[in-house]
Short mmCIF file of C-alpha atoms in Angstrom, two decimals:
data_model
loop_
_atom_site.label_atom_id
_atom_site.label_comp_id
_atom_site.label_asym_id
_atom_site.label_seq_id
_atom_site.Cartn_x
_atom_site.Cartn_y
_atom_site.Cartn_z
CA GLN S 743 157.33 17.50 137.51
CA LYS S 744 158.92 18.84 140.63
CA GLU S 745 156.81 17.92 143.63
CA VAL S 746 157.17 20.24 146.57
CA GLU S 747 155.40 19.73 149.87
CA GLN S 748 154.82 22.13 152.71
CA ASN S 749 152.70 21.92 155.82
CA SER S 750 149.87 24.36 155.14
CA GLY S 751 149.57 25.36 158.78
CA PRO S 752 148.49 27.61 160.25
CA LEU S 753 151.64 27.65 162.32
CA SER S 754 151.35 29.84 165.41
CA VAL S 755 154.50 31.08 167.10
CA PRO S 756 154.82 33.48 170.05
CA GLU S 757 156.48 36.80 169.38
CA GLY S 758 160.21 36.59 169.98
CA ALA S 759 160.40 32.83 169.43
CA ILE S 760 161.93 30.96 166.49
CA ALA S 761 159.59 30.03 163.66
CA SER S 762 160.60 26.94 161.69
CA LEU S 763 159.14 26.30 158.27
CA ASN S 764 159.86 23.16 156.30
CA CYS S 765 159.67 22.08 152.69
CA THR S 766 160.38 18.67 151.17
CA TYR S 767 160.92 17.96 147.51
CA SER S 768 160.96 14.88 145.33
CA ASP S 769 163.32 15.81 142.48
CA ARG S 770 166.87 14.91 143.44
CA GLY S 771 168.07 17.07 140.56
CA SER S 772 166.89 20.25 142.25
CA GLN S 773 169.96 22.31 143.04
CA SER S 774 168.70 25.54 144.54
CA PHE S 775 165.63 26.88 146.24
CA PHE S 776 163.64 30.02 146.81
CA TRP S 777 161.68 31.15 149.83
CA TYR S 778 158.98 33.72 149.12
CA ARG S 779 156.87 35.58 151.63
CA GLN S 780 153.32 36.59 150.77
CA TYR S 781 151.19 38.85 152.90
CA SER S 782 147.46 38.38 152.68
CA GLY S 783 146.12 39.94 149.48
CA LYS S 784 149.59 40.90 148.26
CA SER S 785 152.03 39.50 145.74
CA PRO S 786 154.89 37.17 146.72
CA GLU S 787 158.30 38.65 147.43
CA LEU S 788 161.61 36.82 147.46
CA ILE S 789 163.26 36.62 150.88
CA MET S 790 165.89 33.90 150.48
CA PHE S 791 167.71 31.98 147.77
CA ILE S 792 169.88 29.02 148.72
CA TYR S 793 171.95 26.87 146.38
CA SER S 794 174.37 24.89 148.49
CA ASN S 795 174.04 22.43 151.34
CA GLY S 796 174.11 23.97 154.76
CA ASP S 797 172.88 27.25 156.13
CA LYS S 798 172.49 30.69 154.64
CA GLU S 799 171.78 33.58 156.94
CA ASP S 800 170.29 36.96 156.16
CA GLY S 801 169.38 39.03 159.16
CA ARG S 802 166.79 37.18 161.22
CA PHE S 803 166.27 34.61 158.45
CA THR S 804 168.24 31.41 158.00
CA ALA S 805 167.63 29.00 155.15
CA GLN S 806 168.89 25.43 155.46
CA LEU S 807 169.29 23.02 152.58
CA ASN S 808 169.88 19.29 152.95
CA LYS S 809 170.09 17.68 149.53
CA ALA S 810 170.66 14.18 150.88
CA SER S 811 167.41 14.29 152.83
CA GLN S 812 165.67 16.45 150.23
CA TYR S 813 164.41 19.17 152.46
CA VAL S 814 164.84 22.87 152.77
CA SER S 815 163.82 24.90 155.78
CA LEU S 816 163.47 28.51 156.81
CA LEU S 817 164.10 29.68 160.36
CA ILE S 818 162.92 33.07 161.52
CA ARG S 819 164.57 34.22 164.74
CA ASP S 820 163.03 36.74 167.12
CA SER S 821 159.70 36.45 165.32
CA GLN S 822 157.74 39.66 164.93
CA PRO S 823 154.04 40.20 164.21
CA SER S 824 155.13 41.58 160.83
CA ASP S 825 156.41 38.09 159.97
CA SER S 826 152.81 36.83 159.89
CA ALA S 827 152.38 35.76 156.28
CA THR S 828 152.32 32.73 154.02
CA TYR S 829 155.74 31.35 153.11
CA LEU S 830 156.23 29.58 149.81
CA CYS S 831 159.16 27.45 148.80
CA ALA S 832 160.12 26.50 145.26
CA PRO S 833 163.07 24.82 143.56
CA SER S 834 164.68 27.05 140.98
CA PRO S 835 164.02 26.20 137.34
CA ASN S 836 166.32 23.89 135.47
CA PHE S 837 168.76 25.52 133.10
CA GLY S 838 167.07 26.32 129.80
CA ASN S 839 163.54 26.81 131.04
CA GLU S 840 161.53 28.92 133.40
CA LYS S 841 159.24 26.24 134.78
CA LEU S 842 158.66 26.94 138.45
CA THR S 843 156.59 24.80 140.83
CA PHE S 844 155.77 26.29 144.20
CA GLY S 845 154.78 24.45 147.33
CA THR S 846 151.30 25.23 148.61
CA GLY S 847 152.74 27.47 151.30
CA THR S 848 152.73 27.56 155.10
CA ARG S 849 150.65 30.20 156.83
CA LEU S 850 152.54 31.62 159.79
CA THR S 851 150.93 33.64 162.56
CA ILE S 852 153.06 35.39 165.17
CA ILE S 853 151.16 35.84 168.40
CA PRO S 854 151.98 39.06 170.32
CA GLU Y 838 160.07 53.09 139.20
CA ALA Y 839 160.82 49.46 138.28
CA GLN Y 840 157.60 47.54 138.30
CA VAL Y 841 155.30 44.92 136.86
CA THR Y 842 151.80 46.18 136.14
CA GLN Y 843 148.65 44.20 135.54
CA ASN Y 844 145.28 45.32 134.25
CA PRO Y 845 142.59 45.06 135.26
CA ARG Y 846 143.10 44.50 138.97
CA TYR Y 847 139.58 43.19 139.41
CA LEU Y 848 137.27 41.68 136.85
CA ILE Y 849 133.88 40.02 137.04
CA THR Y 850 132.73 38.41 133.83
CA VAL Y 851 130.40 35.75 132.49
CA THR Y 852 131.11 32.31 131.15
CA GLY Y 853 132.28 32.31 127.55
CA LYS Y 854 133.08 35.99 127.17
CA LYS Y 855 136.65 36.34 125.92
CA LEU Y 856 138.93 38.43 128.05
CA THR Y 857 142.56 39.54 128.19
CA VAL Y 858 144.58 40.39 131.26
CA THR Y 859 147.53 42.56 130.40
CA CYS Y 860 150.97 42.42 132.00
CA SER Y 861 153.74 44.89 131.39
CA GLN Y 862 157.21 45.31 132.88
CA ASN Y 863 159.59 48.24 132.51
CA MET Y 864 162.80 46.47 133.52
CA ASN Y 865 163.73 44.97 130.14
CA HIS Y 866 163.41 41.48 131.62
CA GLU Y 867 163.69 38.47 129.35
CA TYR Y 868 161.64 36.04 131.40
CA MET Y 869 157.96 36.47 132.19
CA SER Y 870 155.39 34.13 133.73
CA TRP Y 871 151.74 33.88 134.60
CA TYR Y 872 150.48 32.17 137.76
CA ARG Y 873 147.14 31.51 139.31
CA GLN Y 874 146.60 31.18 143.04
CA ASP Y 875 143.78 29.26 144.62
CA PRO Y 876 143.12 28.41 148.28
CA GLY Y 877 144.73 25.12 149.20
CA LEU Y 878 146.44 24.77 145.84
CA GLY Y 879 149.05 27.47 146.15
CA LEU Y 880 150.68 29.32 143.30
CA ARG Y 881 150.61 27.42 140.02
CA GLN Y 882 152.37 28.44 136.84
CA ILE Y 883 150.19 28.75 133.75
CA TYR Y 884 152.64 29.81 131.02
CA TYR Y 885 156.06 31.32 130.83
CA SER Y 886 158.12 33.12 128.23
CA MET Y 887 161.88 33.22 127.94
CA ASN Y 888 161.95 35.99 125.35
CA VAL Y 889 159.99 37.54 122.51
CA GLU Y 890 158.08 34.89 120.57
CA VAL Y 891 159.27 32.14 122.97
CA THR Y 892 156.57 30.75 125.22
CA ASP Y 893 155.96 27.41 126.92
CA LYS Y 894 153.43 25.71 129.14
CA GLY Y 895 153.60 25.68 132.88
CA ASP Y 896 151.69 23.27 135.11
CA VAL Y 897 148.13 24.43 134.35
CA PRO Y 898 147.92 25.82 130.78
CA GLU Y 899 144.50 24.43 129.82
CA GLY Y 900 142.01 27.16 128.92
CA TYR Y 901 144.63 29.89 128.57
CA LYS Y 902 146.65 31.45 125.78
CA VAL Y 903 149.57 33.84 125.86
CA SER Y 904 151.62 35.82 123.40
CA ARG Y 905 154.92 37.67 123.61
CA LYS Y 906 155.19 40.03 120.69
CA GLU Y 907 157.11 42.68 122.61
CA LYS Y 908 159.62 42.20 125.36
CA ARG Y 909 157.74 44.31 127.90
CA ASN Y 910 154.26 42.79 127.44
CA PHE Y 911 152.91 39.34 128.18
CA PRO Y 912 149.10 39.24 127.98
CA LEU Y 913 147.03 36.32 129.28
CA ILE Y 914 144.04 35.45 127.12
CA LEU Y 915 141.01 33.46 128.21
CA GLU Y 916 139.16 32.64 125.00
CA SER Y 917 136.12 31.15 126.72
CA PRO Y 918 136.31 31.65 130.47
CA SER Y 919 134.63 29.17 132.78
CA PRO Y 920 133.82 29.38 136.51
CA ASN Y 921 136.78 27.12 137.36
CA GLN Y 922 139.05 29.90 136.13
CA THR Y 923 137.89 32.13 138.96
CA SER Y 924 141.16 32.85 140.70
CA LEU Y 925 143.83 35.37 141.66
CA TYR Y 926 146.30 35.81 138.81
CA PHE Y 927 149.87 37.04 139.07
CA CYS Y 928 152.30 38.04 136.38
CA ALA Y 929 156.03 37.99 137.13
CA SER Y 930 159.26 38.83 135.37
CA ARG Y 931 162.98 38.43 135.91
CA ALA Y 932 166.20 39.24 134.14
CA SER Y 933 168.13 36.40 132.56
CA GLY Y 934 171.16 37.09 134.75
CA SER Y 935 169.20 37.16 137.99
CA TYR Y 936 167.20 34.61 139.96
CA GLU Y 937 164.76 37.07 141.51
CA GLN Y 938 161.27 37.26 140.10
CA TYR Y 939 159.27 40.47 140.44
CA PHE Y 940 155.56 39.97 140.78
CA GLY Y 941 152.76 42.22 139.66
CA PRO Y 942 150.01 43.24 142.11
CA GLY Y 943 147.60 40.53 140.99
CA THR Y 944 144.29 40.38 139.13
CA ARG Y 945 141.27 38.95 140.87
CA LEU Y 946 139.03 37.32 138.28
CA THR Y 947 135.53 36.05 138.91
CA VAL Y 948 133.72 34.11 136.21
CA THR Y 949 129.99 33.58 136.80
#
């Protein structure tokens, strides 16, 4: 069982600031991670996939993975009201299965 | 258009009345999954399938059945629904060579 923990929030961030979302995990065997964004009443959509230690940047989003400390984070620069959503993290399944355990998600609100 | 479809989108039923929620994808994906989402508990995997006739349990399989007789379809069966199965259900699929899951629009089920 892969335990994944996220602060449920809500996390309120002023527009234009950096939003920082964190996720810790218990399985040291986890090699790569997903960040999904879910708008209220909608289905999740993948926004980042990270598989190596360090940072991965994609536009205003940066994912950070620290395997030694067992955490993965998502930074959103220049936050926009459209970033208001719930963010879910999950370790990718082990090879040979499709078992996926999501964190409970962090609800982010960007304040104009 | 590449998509995952679910039917019905909304369903209100009574305890004990068997129901099936259908899921279909038109992307020729090998992997398919069912999730339920509840407030405070996040997105939890019910069952997954890695190909036709290959299915396995996720984290919360009790009270559910699935089948995968065709690659495109992955129905979720509730033989005897109970009120604790009231939830928002998502189907998802991905190709074996990709890490990105595509989610359906969700089915909101209420069992009274």
